[in-house]
Short mmCIF file of C-alpha atoms in Angstrom, two decimals:
data_model
loop_
_atom_site.label_atom_id
_atom_site.label_comp_id
_atom_site.label_asym_id
_atom_site.label_seq_id
_atom_site.Cartn_x
_atom_site.Cartn_y
_atom_site.Cartn_z
CA UNK R 27 0.00 0.00 0.00
CA UNK R 28 1.26 3.47 -0.93
CA UNK R 29 0.48 6.65 0.96
CA UNK R 30 0.64 9.59 -1.42
CA UNK R 31 1.09 13.11 -0.06
CA UNK R 32 0.14 15.81 -2.63
CA UNK R 33 2.73 18.43 -1.69
CA UNK R 34 2.71 20.57 -4.84
CA UNK R 35 0.92 23.44 -3.11
CA UNK R 36 3.53 25.12 -0.95
CA UNK R 37 2.45 25.54 2.66
CA UNK R 38 -0.54 23.21 2.31
CA UNK R 39 0.89 19.79 3.17
CA UNK R 40 4.07 20.10 5.20
CA UNK R 41 2.12 21.54 8.15
CA UNK R 42 -0.05 18.41 8.34
CA UNK R 43 2.36 15.75 7.09
CA UNK R 44 3.40 14.42 10.49
CA UNK R 45 -0.18 14.53 11.76
CA UNK R 46 -1.31 12.50 8.76
CA UNK R 47 1.38 9.89 9.41
CA UNK R 48 0.48 9.73 13.12
CA UNK R 49 -3.21 9.30 12.33
CA UNK R 50 -2.50 6.50 9.87
CA UNK R 51 -0.38 4.71 12.49
CA UNK R 52 -3.16 5.15 15.05
CA UNK R 53 -5.60 3.53 12.62
CA UNK R 54 -3.25 0.61 12.13
CA UNK R 55 -2.48 1.57 8.54
CA UNK R 56 1.14 0.88 7.66
CA UNK R 57 2.30 2.06 4.25
CA UNK R 58 4.69 0.02 2.17
CA UNK R 59 6.02 3.35 0.94
CA UNK R 60 5.21 7.04 1.20
CA UNK R 61 5.37 9.00 -2.02
CA UNK R 62 5.12 12.71 -2.74
CA UNK R 63 3.94 14.66 -5.74
CA UNK R 64 7.30 16.43 -5.53
CA UNK R 65 8.99 13.09 -6.36
CA UNK R 66 7.59 13.56 -9.87
CA UNK R 67 8.09 17.30 -10.49
CA UNK R 68 10.45 16.68 -13.45
CA UNK R 69 8.08 14.17 -15.07
CA UNK R 70 5.10 16.44 -14.54
CA UNK R 71 7.00 19.32 -16.14
CA UNK R 72 7.78 17.18 -19.18
CA UNK R 73 4.13 16.15 -19.46
CA UNK R 74 3.16 19.85 -19.40
CA UNK R 75 5.59 20.47 -22.27
CA UNK R 76 4.00 17.54 -24.14
CA UNK R 77 0.53 19.10 -23.82
CA UNK R 78 1.84 22.43 -25.12
CA UNK R 79 3.49 20.71 -28.09
CA UNK R 80 0.24 18.90 -28.87
CA UNK R 81 -1.64 22.21 -28.84
CA UNK R 82 -3.62 21.10 -25.78
CA UNK R 83 -2.30 23.70 -23.32
CA UNK R 84 -1.56 27.42 -23.40
CA UNK R 85 0.00 30.05 -21.14
CA UNK R 86 -2.44 32.71 -20.01
CA UNK R 87 -1.65 36.06 -18.37
CA UNK R 88 -5.32 36.96 -17.84
CA UNK R 89 -5.91 38.33 -14.33
CA UNK R 90 -7.72 36.08 -11.84
CA UNK R 91 -10.97 38.07 -11.72
CA UNK R 92 -11.34 38.23 -15.49
CA UNK R 93 -10.43 34.55 -15.88
CA UNK R 94 -13.06 33.55 -13.32
CA UNK R 95 -15.71 35.60 -15.13
CA UNK R 96 -14.74 34.18 -18.53
CA UNK R 97 -14.87 30.61 -17.29
CA UNK R 98 -18.26 31.22 -15.70
CA UNK R 99 -19.66 32.67 -18.93
CA UNK R 100 -17.85 30.34 -21.36
CA UNK R 101 -15.74 33.11 -22.92
CA UNK R 102 -12.42 32.12 -24.48
CA UNK R 103 -9.24 33.80 -23.24
CA UNK R 104 -7.44 36.20 -25.58
CA UNK R 105 -4.42 33.88 -25.25
CA UNK R 106 -6.21 30.65 -26.10
CA UNK R 107 -4.96 30.43 -29.69
CA UNK R 108 -1.33 31.40 -29.22
CA UNK R 109 1.18 29.39 -31.22
CA UNK R 110 3.01 26.44 -29.72
CA UNK R 111 6.29 28.36 -29.98
CA UNK R 112 4.95 31.36 -28.07
CA UNK R 113 3.42 29.12 -25.38
CA UNK R 114 6.75 27.34 -24.92
CA UNK R 115 8.53 30.68 -24.60
CA UNK R 116 5.99 31.91 -22.06
CA UNK R 117 6.18 28.65 -20.10
CA UNK R 118 9.97 29.09 -19.97
CA UNK R 119 9.44 32.52 -18.43
CA UNK R 120 7.17 30.92 -15.82
CA UNK R 121 9.90 28.37 -15.14
CA UNK R 122 12.47 31.13 -14.65
CA UNK R 123 10.14 33.23 -12.53
CA UNK R 124 10.48 36.40 -14.63
CA UNK R 125 8.21 39.36 -13.93
CA UNK R 126 6.01 38.41 -16.87
CA UNK R 127 6.19 34.70 -16.09
CA UNK R 128 4.94 35.28 -12.57
CA UNK R 129 1.77 36.84 -14.01
CA UNK R 130 0.96 33.71 -16.00
CA UNK R 131 -0.49 30.26 -15.52
CA UNK R 132 -0.66 27.20 -17.77
CA UNK R 133 -4.19 26.16 -18.78
CA UNK R 134 -5.54 23.06 -20.48
CA UNK R 135 -7.21 23.69 -23.83
CA UNK R 136 -10.40 21.66 -23.57
CA UNK R 137 -13.82 23.26 -24.18
CA UNK R 138 -14.93 26.67 -22.88
CA UNK R 139 -18.57 25.90 -23.76
CA UNK R 140 -18.78 22.63 -21.88
CA UNK R 141 -21.66 22.58 -19.33
CA UNK R 142 -19.22 21.01 -16.89
CA UNK R 143 -17.22 24.05 -15.83
CA UNK R 144 -14.36 21.82 -14.66
CA UNK R 145 -13.61 21.31 -18.37
CA UNK R 146 -13.50 25.01 -19.22
CA UNK R 147 -9.74 25.23 -19.64
CA UNK R 148 -8.67 24.51 -16.04
CA UNK R 149 -5.33 25.73 -14.67
CA UNK R 150 -2.55 23.13 -14.77
CA UNK R 151 0.47 25.09 -13.49
CA UNK R 152 1.01 28.18 -11.36
CA UNK R 153 4.07 30.14 -10.29
CA UNK R 154 5.31 30.34 -6.72
CA UNK R 155 8.73 31.74 -5.87
CA UNK R 156 8.65 30.52 -2.26
CA UNK R 157 10.98 27.58 -1.52
CA UNK R 158 9.43 24.13 -1.40
CA UNK R 159 9.98 22.17 1.83
CA UNK R 160 11.45 19.19 -0.09
CA UNK R 161 12.90 20.61 -3.32
CA UNK R 162 14.03 24.02 -2.06
CA UNK R 163 14.22 26.76 -4.71
CA UNK R 164 14.76 24.41 -7.67
CA UNK R 165 11.29 25.10 -9.05
CA UNK R 166 9.28 28.27 -9.46
CA UNK R 167 6.32 26.54 -11.12
CA UNK R 168 4.12 23.93 -9.49
CA UNK R 169 1.39 21.65 -10.87
CA UNK R 170 -2.16 21.95 -9.59
CA UNK R 171 -3.65 19.00 -7.75
CA UNK R 172 -6.04 18.32 -10.64
CA UNK R 173 -3.15 18.03 -13.12
CA UNK R 174 -0.75 16.06 -10.93
CA UNK R 175 -3.21 13.61 -9.39
CA UNK R 176 -4.18 11.52 -12.46
CA UNK R 177 -0.61 11.48 -13.80
CA UNK R 178 0.94 10.37 -10.50
CA UNK R 179 -1.83 7.79 -9.99
CA UNK R 180 -1.12 6.32 -13.41
CA UNK R 181 2.68 6.21 -13.25
CA UNK R 182 2.66 4.86 -9.68
CA UNK R 183 0.49 1.91 -10.71
CA UNK R 184 -2.81 2.87 -9.09
CA UNK R 185 -5.62 0.78 -10.61
CA UNK R 186 -8.62 2.27 -8.78
CA UNK R 187 -8.73 5.84 -7.52
CA UNK R 188 -11.19 6.11 -4.62
CA UNK R 189 -12.35 9.70 -4.29
CA UNK R 190 -15.20 11.43 -2.46
CA UNK R 191 -17.89 12.57 -4.85
CA UNK R 192 -17.19 16.25 -4.24
CA UNK R 193 -14.68 15.65 -7.08
CA UNK R 194 -17.31 14.09 -9.36
CA UNK R 195 -17.44 17.08 -11.72
CA UNK R 196 -13.66 16.80 -12.08
CA UNK R 197 -13.65 13.12 -12.99
CA UNK R 198 -14.04 14.06 -16.67
CA UNK R 199 -11.00 16.33 -16.30
CA UNK R 200 -9.07 13.47 -14.67
CA UNK R 201 -9.86 11.23 -17.65
CA UNK R 202 -9.08 13.97 -20.19
CA UNK R 203 -5.56 14.47 -18.83
CA UNK R 204 -4.77 10.74 -19.02
CA UNK R 205 -6.18 10.50 -22.55
CA UNK R 206 -4.37 13.61 -23.77
CA UNK R 207 -1.05 12.31 -22.44
CA UNK R 208 -1.71 8.75 -23.62
CA UNK R 209 -1.18 7.38 -20.13
CA UNK R 210 -2.58 4.17 -18.65
CA UNK R 211 -6.20 4.69 -17.58
CA UNK R 212 -7.13 4.65 -13.88
CA UNK R 213 -10.64 3.69 -12.86
CA UNK R 214 -12.24 6.36 -10.66
CA UNK R 215 -14.68 5.08 -8.06
CA UNK R 216 -16.29 7.85 -6.06
CA UNK R 217 -18.28 7.71 -2.88
CA UNK R 218 -20.00 10.14 -0.52
CA UNK R 219 -18.08 11.51 2.42
CA UNK R 220 -19.58 11.03 5.86
CA UNK R 221 -21.37 14.08 7.19
CA UNK R 222 -22.56 14.43 10.77
CA UNK R 223 -25.18 16.73 12.26
CA UNK R 224 -23.92 19.92 13.94
CA UNK R 225 -20.44 19.13 12.63
CA UNK R 226 -18.03 20.89 10.29
CA UNK R 227 -15.40 18.86 8.45
CA UNK R 228 -14.15 21.58 6.12
CA UNK R 229 -10.56 22.54 7.00
CA UNK R 230 -11.26 26.07 5.81
CA UNK R 231 -14.23 26.48 8.15
CA UNK R 232 -12.42 24.86 11.06
CA UNK R 233 -9.48 27.20 10.48
CA UNK R 234 -11.93 30.10 10.88
CA UNK R 235 -12.80 28.89 14.39
CA UNK R 236 -9.10 28.78 15.24
CA UNK R 237 -8.46 32.24 13.79
CA UNK R 238 -11.44 33.74 15.64
CA UNK R 239 -10.38 32.26 18.98
CA UNK R 240 -13.53 30.16 19.39
CA UNK R 241 -11.32 27.13 20.09
CA UNK R 242 -7.88 26.63 21.54
CA UNK R 243 -6.31 25.19 18.40
CA UNK R 244 -6.48 22.25 16.02
CA UNK R 245 -6.30 19.80 18.93
CA UNK R 246 -9.36 21.31 20.65
CA UNK R 247 -11.87 18.66 21.86
CA UNK R 248 -14.69 20.55 20.15
CA UNK R 249 -13.20 19.80 16.74
CA UNK R 250 -14.34 16.52 15.10
CA UNK R 251 -11.25 14.68 16.33
CA UNK R 252 -13.58 12.36 18.32
CA UNK R 253 -11.40 12.14 21.41
CA UNK R 254 -12.25 9.08 23.43
CA UNK R 255 -13.23 7.22 20.26
CA UNK R 256 -11.45 3.89 19.87
CA UNK R 257 -10.08 2.72 16.54
CA UNK R 258 -11.92 -0.57 16.94
CA UNK R 259 -15.28 1.21 17.31
CA UNK R 260 -14.55 3.53 14.41
CA UNK R 261 -13.68 0.65 12.09
CA UNK R 262 -16.75 -1.31 13.17
CA UNK R 263 -18.98 1.69 12.53
CA UNK R 264 -17.52 2.37 9.08
CA UNK R 265 -17.97 -1.27 8.08
CA UNK R 266 -21.61 -1.23 9.17
CA UNK R 267 -22.25 1.97 7.21
CA UNK R 268 -20.56 0.81 4.02
CA UNK R 269 -19.68 3.09 1.12
CA UNK R 270 -22.47 5.01 -0.59
CA UNK R 271 -22.71 7.44 -3.46
CA UNK R 272 -25.65 9.18 -1.80
CA UNK R 273 -25.05 12.28 0.31
CA UNK R 274 -25.91 11.35 3.87
CA UNK R 275 -26.25 13.31 7.09
CA UNK R 276 -25.59 11.01 10.02
CA UNK R 277 -26.43 11.26 13.71
CA UNK R 278 -23.63 10.72 16.20
CA UNK R 279 -25.55 8.29 18.42
CA UNK R 280 -24.71 5.01 16.69
CA UNK R 281 -21.01 5.86 16.45
CA UNK R 282 -20.73 6.70 20.15
CA UNK R 283 -22.90 3.72 21.12
CA UNK R 284 -20.51 1.51 19.15
CA UNK R 285 -17.64 3.09 21.05
CA UNK R 286 -19.35 2.42 24.38
CA UNK R 287 -19.65 -1.27 23.52
CA UNK R 288 -15.86 -1.34 23.09
CA UNK R 289 -14.76 0.67 26.12
CA UNK R 290 -17.34 -0.41 28.71
CA UNK R 291 -16.00 -3.97 29.20
CA UNK R 292 -12.41 -2.82 29.68
CA UNK R 293 -12.27 0.70 31.13
CA UNK R 294 -11.56 1.00 34.87
CA UNK R 295 -14.15 2.44 37.23
CA UNK R 296 -13.33 5.39 39.48
CA UNK R 297 -15.25 7.74 41.73
CA UNK R 298 -15.69 11.50 41.55
CA UNK R 299 -17.81 14.03 43.46
CA UNK R 300 -18.89 17.48 42.34
CA UNK R 301 -17.38 20.12 44.62
CA UNK R 302 -20.45 22.37 44.49
CA UNK R 303 -22.36 21.77 47.74
CA UNK R 304 -20.54 18.49 48.40
CA UNK R 305 -21.93 16.89 51.56
CA UNK R 306 -19.80 15.59 54.41
CA UNK R 307 -21.30 12.58 56.18
CA UNK R 308 -20.25 11.20 59.58
CA UNK R 309 -20.55 7.43 59.90
CA UNK R 310 -21.30 5.85 63.25
CA UNK R 311 -19.64 2.45 63.35
CA UNK R 312 -17.06 3.50 60.78
CA UNK R 313 -13.33 2.89 61.25
CA UNK R 314 -11.58 4.93 63.91
CA UNK R 315 -8.52 5.10 61.70
CA UNK R 316 -8.85 5.32 57.90
CA UNK R 317 -7.70 2.20 56.07
CA UNK R 318 -7.51 1.07 52.46
CA UNK R 319 -8.45 -2.10 50.67
CA UNK R 320 -7.69 -3.34 47.17
CA UNK R 321 -10.86 -3.69 45.13
CA UNK R 322 -11.36 -4.55 41.44
CA UNK R 323 -11.35 -1.62 39.02
CA UNK R 324 -14.03 -3.43 37.02
CA UNK R 325 -16.37 -5.81 38.83
CA UNK R 326 -17.03 -7.86 35.69
CA UNK R 327 -13.48 -7.92 34.37
CA UNK R 328 -10.75 -8.83 36.88
CA UNK R 329 -8.10 -8.41 34.18
CA UNK R 330 -8.48 -4.63 34.45
CA UNK R 331 -6.70 -4.80 37.81
CA UNK R 332 -7.32 -3.45 41.28
CA UNK R 333 -7.53 -0.04 42.90
CA UNK R 334 -6.94 1.16 46.43
CA UNK R 335 -10.22 2.21 48.09
CA UNK R 336 -10.08 4.15 51.34
CA UNK R 337 -12.59 3.73 54.18
CA UNK R 338 -13.14 6.36 56.86
CA UNK R 339 -15.69 7.46 59.45
CA UNK R 340 -16.14 10.67 57.44
CA UNK R 341 -17.05 10.52 53.76
CA UNK R 342 -18.21 12.82 50.95
CA UNK R 343 -21.51 12.35 49.10
CA UNK R 344 -22.88 14.24 46.12
CA UNK R 345 -25.49 16.89 46.91
CA UNK R 346 -27.91 15.37 44.38
CA UNK R 347 -27.85 12.07 46.25
CA UNK R 348 -28.03 13.59 49.73
CA UNK R 349 -31.14 15.62 48.84
CA UNK R 350 -33.08 12.43 48.14
CA UNK R 351 -32.42 10.78 51.53
CA UNK R 352 -35.03 10.43 54.24
CA UNK R 353 -34.62 9.93 58.00
CA UNK R 354 -34.15 6.24 58.91
CA UNK R 355 -33.84 5.32 55.24
CA UNK R 356 -31.42 2.51 54.48
CA UNK R 357 -29.08 3.19 51.59
CA UNK R 358 -26.17 1.33 50.01
CA UNK R 359 -22.69 2.82 49.92
CA UNK R 360 -21.24 1.21 46.82
CA UNK R 361 -18.24 -1.07 47.47
CA UNK R 362 -18.83 -0.87 51.23
CA UNK R 363 -22.29 -1.86 52.38
CA UNK R 364 -25.53 -0.49 53.78
CA UNK R 365 -25.98 2.46 56.10
CA UNK R 366 -29.00 4.02 57.77
CA UNK R 367 -29.60 7.77 57.58
CA UNK R 368 -29.95 8.99 61.18
CA UNK R 369 -30.02 12.77 60.68
CA UNK R 370 -30.00 15.30 57.84
CA UNK R 371 -28.70 18.81 58.39
CA UNK R 372 -30.10 21.47 56.06
CA UNK R 373 -28.90 24.95 55.20
CA UNK R 374 -30.55 27.76 57.19
CA UNK R 375 -30.78 29.89 54.07
CA UNK R 376 -32.24 27.16 51.86
CA UNK R 377 -33.87 24.04 53.33
CA UNK R 378 -33.39 22.21 50.02
CA UNK R 379 -29.60 22.19 50.43
CA UNK R 380 -28.08 19.45 52.61
CA UNK R 381 -24.96 20.53 54.50
CA UNK R 382 -24.34 17.42 56.59
CA UNK R 383 -25.42 13.82 57.24
CA UNK R 384 -25.16 11.34 60.09
CA UNK R 385 -25.17 7.71 59.00
CA UNK R 386 -25.20 4.46 60.97
CA UNK R 387 -23.20 1.71 59.31
CA UNK R 388 -25.36 -1.40 58.79
CA UNK R 389 -23.17 -3.90 56.96
CA UNK R 390 -25.52 -6.79 57.69
CA UNK R 391 -28.21 -5.06 55.61
CA UNK R 392 -29.27 -6.48 52.24
CA UNK R 393 -28.14 -4.22 49.39
CA UNK R 394 -30.72 -5.87 47.13
CA UNK R 395 -33.51 -4.30 49.16
CA UNK R 396 -32.26 -0.70 49.04
CA UNK R 397 -33.49 1.69 46.38
CA UNK R 398 -30.48 3.99 46.46
CA UNK R 399 -26.94 2.88 45.66
CA UNK R 400 -24.65 5.88 45.98
CA UNK R 401 -21.01 6.62 45.27
CA UNK R 402 -18.85 8.20 47.96
CA UNK R 403 -15.30 9.22 48.76
CA UNK R 404 -13.46 8.90 52.05
CA UNK R 405 -12.45 12.25 53.55
CA UNK R 406 -8.69 11.77 53.30
CA UNK R 407 -5.77 13.82 52.03
CA UNK R 408 -5.46 11.52 49.02
CA UNK R 409 -8.49 12.84 47.13
CA UNK R 410 -7.51 14.71 43.98
CA UNK R 411 -9.04 17.91 42.66
CA UNK R 412 -10.05 17.59 39.02
CA UNK R 413 -12.11 19.34 36.35
CA UNK R 414 -14.88 17.57 34.47
CA UNK R 415 -15.27 19.04 30.99
CA UNK R 416 -18.26 18.75 28.71
CA UNK R 417 -18.71 20.34 25.30
CA UNK R 418 -21.43 21.44 22.93
CA UNK R 419 -21.38 21.45 19.14
CA UNK R 420 -19.60 24.45 17.62
CA UNK R 421 -22.60 25.29 15.43
CA UNK R 422 -26.25 25.39 16.45
CA UNK R 423 -27.74 24.27 13.12
CA UNK R 424 -27.93 20.59 12.22
CA UNK R 425 -26.74 21.17 8.66
CA UNK R 426 -25.25 24.27 7.10
CA UNK R 427 -26.57 24.94 3.63
CA UNK R 428 -24.33 26.05 0.78
CA UNK R 429 -25.06 29.75 1.24
CA UNK R 430 -25.01 29.74 5.06
CA UNK R 431 -22.33 31.81 6.76
CA UNK R 432 -20.60 29.94 9.59
CA UNK R 433 -20.43 33.08 11.72
CA UNK R 434 -24.24 33.24 11.80
CA UNK R 435 -24.56 29.82 13.42
CA UNK R 436 -21.81 29.78 16.05
CA UNK R 437 -22.91 28.30 19.37
CA UNK R 438 -22.46 30.98 22.01
CA UNK R 439 -21.15 28.71 24.77
CA UNK R 440 -19.52 25.38 23.95
CA UNK R 441 -17.28 24.55 26.90
CA UNK R 442 -18.64 23.59 30.32
CA UNK R 443 -16.27 23.01 33.23
CA UNK R 444 -17.20 21.56 36.62
CA UNK R 445 -14.91 21.44 39.63
CA UNK R 446 -14.83 18.00 41.26
CA UNK R 447 -12.74 15.67 43.42
CA UNK R 448 -11.75 12.11 42.55
CA UNK R 449 -10.29 9.05 44.24
CA UNK R 450 -6.52 8.92 44.57
CA UNK R 451 -6.16 6.11 42.00
CA UNK R 452 -6.57 8.54 39.11
CA UNK R 453 -3.07 9.85 39.90
CA UNK R 454 -1.77 6.71 38.17
CA UNK R 455 -3.50 7.49 34.88
CA UNK R 456 -1.71 8.66 31.75
CA UNK R 457 -2.88 11.27 29.28
CA UNK R 458 -5.36 9.68 26.90
CA UNK R 459 -6.52 6.99 29.33
CA UNK R 460 -10.26 6.28 29.24
CA UNK R 461 -12.16 5.61 32.46
CA UNK R 462 -15.67 5.62 33.82
CA UNK R 463 -16.54 7.84 36.76
CA UNK R 464 -19.29 5.71 38.24
CA UNK R 465 -22.78 7.13 37.79
CA UNK R 466 -21.36 10.08 35.86
CA UNK R 467 -20.17 8.62 32.58
CA UNK R 468 -17.08 7.92 30.51
CA UNK R 469 -14.14 10.31 30.45
CA UNK R 470 -10.73 10.64 28.83
CA UNK R 471 -7.82 12.25 30.64
CA UNK R 472 -6.78 15.35 28.68
CA UNK R 473 -3.73 16.31 30.75
CA UNK R 474 -0.47 14.91 32.02
CA UNK R 475 -1.23 14.45 35.73
CA UNK R 476 2.46 14.59 36.66
CA UNK R 477 2.67 18.19 35.43
CA UNK R 478 -0.87 19.45 36.09
CA UNK R 479 -2.17 20.35 39.53
CA UNK R 480 -5.85 20.10 38.54
CA UNK R 481 -6.15 17.66 35.61
CA UNK R 482 -9.04 17.85 33.15
CA UNK R 483 -11.20 14.91 32.15
CA UNK R 484 -13.25 15.28 28.97
CA UNK R 485 -16.66 13.65 28.80
CA UNK R 486 -17.12 10.88 26.22
CA UNK R 487 -20.68 10.59 24.87
CA UNK R 488 -22.28 7.17 25.22
CA UNK R 489 -24.79 7.42 22.39
CA UNK R 490 -27.80 8.11 24.60
CA UNK R 491 -30.08 10.94 23.53
CA UNK R 492 -29.22 13.09 26.54
CA UNK R 493 -25.51 13.03 25.75
CA UNK R 494 -25.95 13.65 22.01
CA UNK R 495 -28.40 16.57 22.02
CA UNK R 496 -27.21 20.08 21.20
CA UNK R 497 -27.33 22.00 24.46
CA UNK R 498 -27.89 25.25 22.60
CA UNK R 499 -30.69 23.84 20.45
CA UNK R 500 -32.43 21.93 23.24
CA UNK R 501 -32.25 24.63 25.91
CA UNK R 502 -30.15 22.88 28.55
CA UNK R 503 -29.50 24.93 31.68
CA UNK R 504 -26.40 24.60 33.82
CA UNK R 505 -25.61 25.60 37.38
CA UNK R 506 -23.15 28.51 37.04
CA UNK R 507 -19.80 28.26 38.77
CA UNK R 508 -20.68 31.54 40.47
CA UNK R 509 -23.96 30.27 41.95
CA UNK R 510 -24.39 30.38 45.69
CA UNK R 511 -24.70 27.38 48.01
CA UNK R 512 -28.42 27.19 47.24
CA UNK R 513 -27.74 26.70 43.53
CA UNK R 514 -29.44 29.96 42.68
CA UNK R 515 -28.56 32.12 39.72
CA UNK R 516 -25.90 34.73 40.58
CA UNK R 517 -27.90 37.32 38.59
CA UNK R 518 -31.37 36.75 40.04
CA UNK R 519 -33.17 34.82 42.83
CA UNK R 520 -34.50 32.13 40.51
CA UNK R 521 -33.67 28.52 41.34
CA UNK R 522 -31.84 26.64 38.58
CA UNK R 523 -32.46 22.96 37.94
CA UNK R 524 -29.23 21.21 37.02
CA UNK R 525 -29.78 18.84 34.13
CA UNK R 526 -26.20 17.83 33.34
CA UNK R 527 -22.83 17.47 35.03
CA UNK R 528 -21.72 20.84 33.71
CA UNK R 529 -21.79 24.29 35.15
CA UNK R 530 -22.07 27.45 33.11
CA UNK R 531 -24.72 29.82 31.81
CA UNK R 532 -23.38 32.41 29.37
CA UNK R 533 -23.75 35.99 30.52
CA UNK R 534 -25.92 36.88 27.54
CA UNK R 535 -28.42 34.04 28.11
CA UNK R 536 -31.64 35.28 29.74
CA UNK R 537 -32.17 34.15 33.31
CA UNK R 538 -34.53 31.15 33.55
#
């Protein structure tokens, strides 16, 4: 298998070359050789000369605006019928980068009246005096992708060229170049690219988000880099979809559900608590001195290993769980046992907020009979402060139409950060590790814990409707980081209902 990098356009490929190689390795694709368009610059130049000699190409100094108008209206260039000798002389000036040469381009001489505008004398060569990253300043003329692609495919032995159907109008141009140069034919088989709702795949449009500061860079989790997606799930999904010539707009749910089926059996389980209104519970009958015990990271898969779980007479419980407890209710503390709620202390300023609990350990109780199984963390120095990150789609329209401006559909708020604490075992994780925070969802570590004081974990969707919906389009509300202990809006006295594990309301969103 060959990997071909079309590097004729200076500044377009070298920036992404290493990323392309890394991505191929990640996908398990190992090339027998990597080739470059620049490997064939001399051959391509000779083929351009051949077209000129056959009267099938001419050098045009028409300005870009006029040329675009003429091609649109099917008007022949004033230079279209120059002699072969004059075209060769002009092409030599392009090669040397003279003042006149730099104003020219080489165009194919096909048919300016053809309904397919791709055949209206397309450009084959342009000048560029900047040095090439592989050939230096040897060349001052470079072939266009449309000229180089069919020639390189043919001479490198490609039998079938698989191309997305956005190139369909250019397939006739591809064939024309091979026929005109009497090169071996290559069969073009085109297919539709995958399109997803609320998602941009155009590099030009994604670059706009980088330039405008809407994202942190090309490695931003909000870009369609599907962080937390496994290669196995991606391959399985692509195989189930198959190749199609029809333009399709896909939902994300099946892809993420496929990913969940891969990661759920193998990813370790950990515990985290939201810091906002976290509840401290005292346990009667708990250990006088905290102790730890090795427990499985995955109850159904012992091969995942063990983790150190701490037990203490003082523990932390999420506010959302504590608010549901009743006096004398028996609950189950996951990985420990049952406990009975003896007292519930409420906030003086808001009786809905729990500020403390007293529990009586009841290990002989039957966990099968309790309705509430809750996660918890021992109050020890080993707990680690973390940030749970969730993201919205960058655009708030399911599909951008051809004439839509990206700037008109930018989602106002797309990053949601929640302060939390996690069990000490997460200190052993490496960047890129995937885990499940029990009862909160799947996450991927986005930082190097050894160099970050408060590491960030990015949420991985599981394919369920609640995790796939656009927050902007569906009207999700989030408890702001600045909210008081009662969970009220910092801008008004209205109570906010938290619907997700995230925590921001943009300043320009009306109060609920």
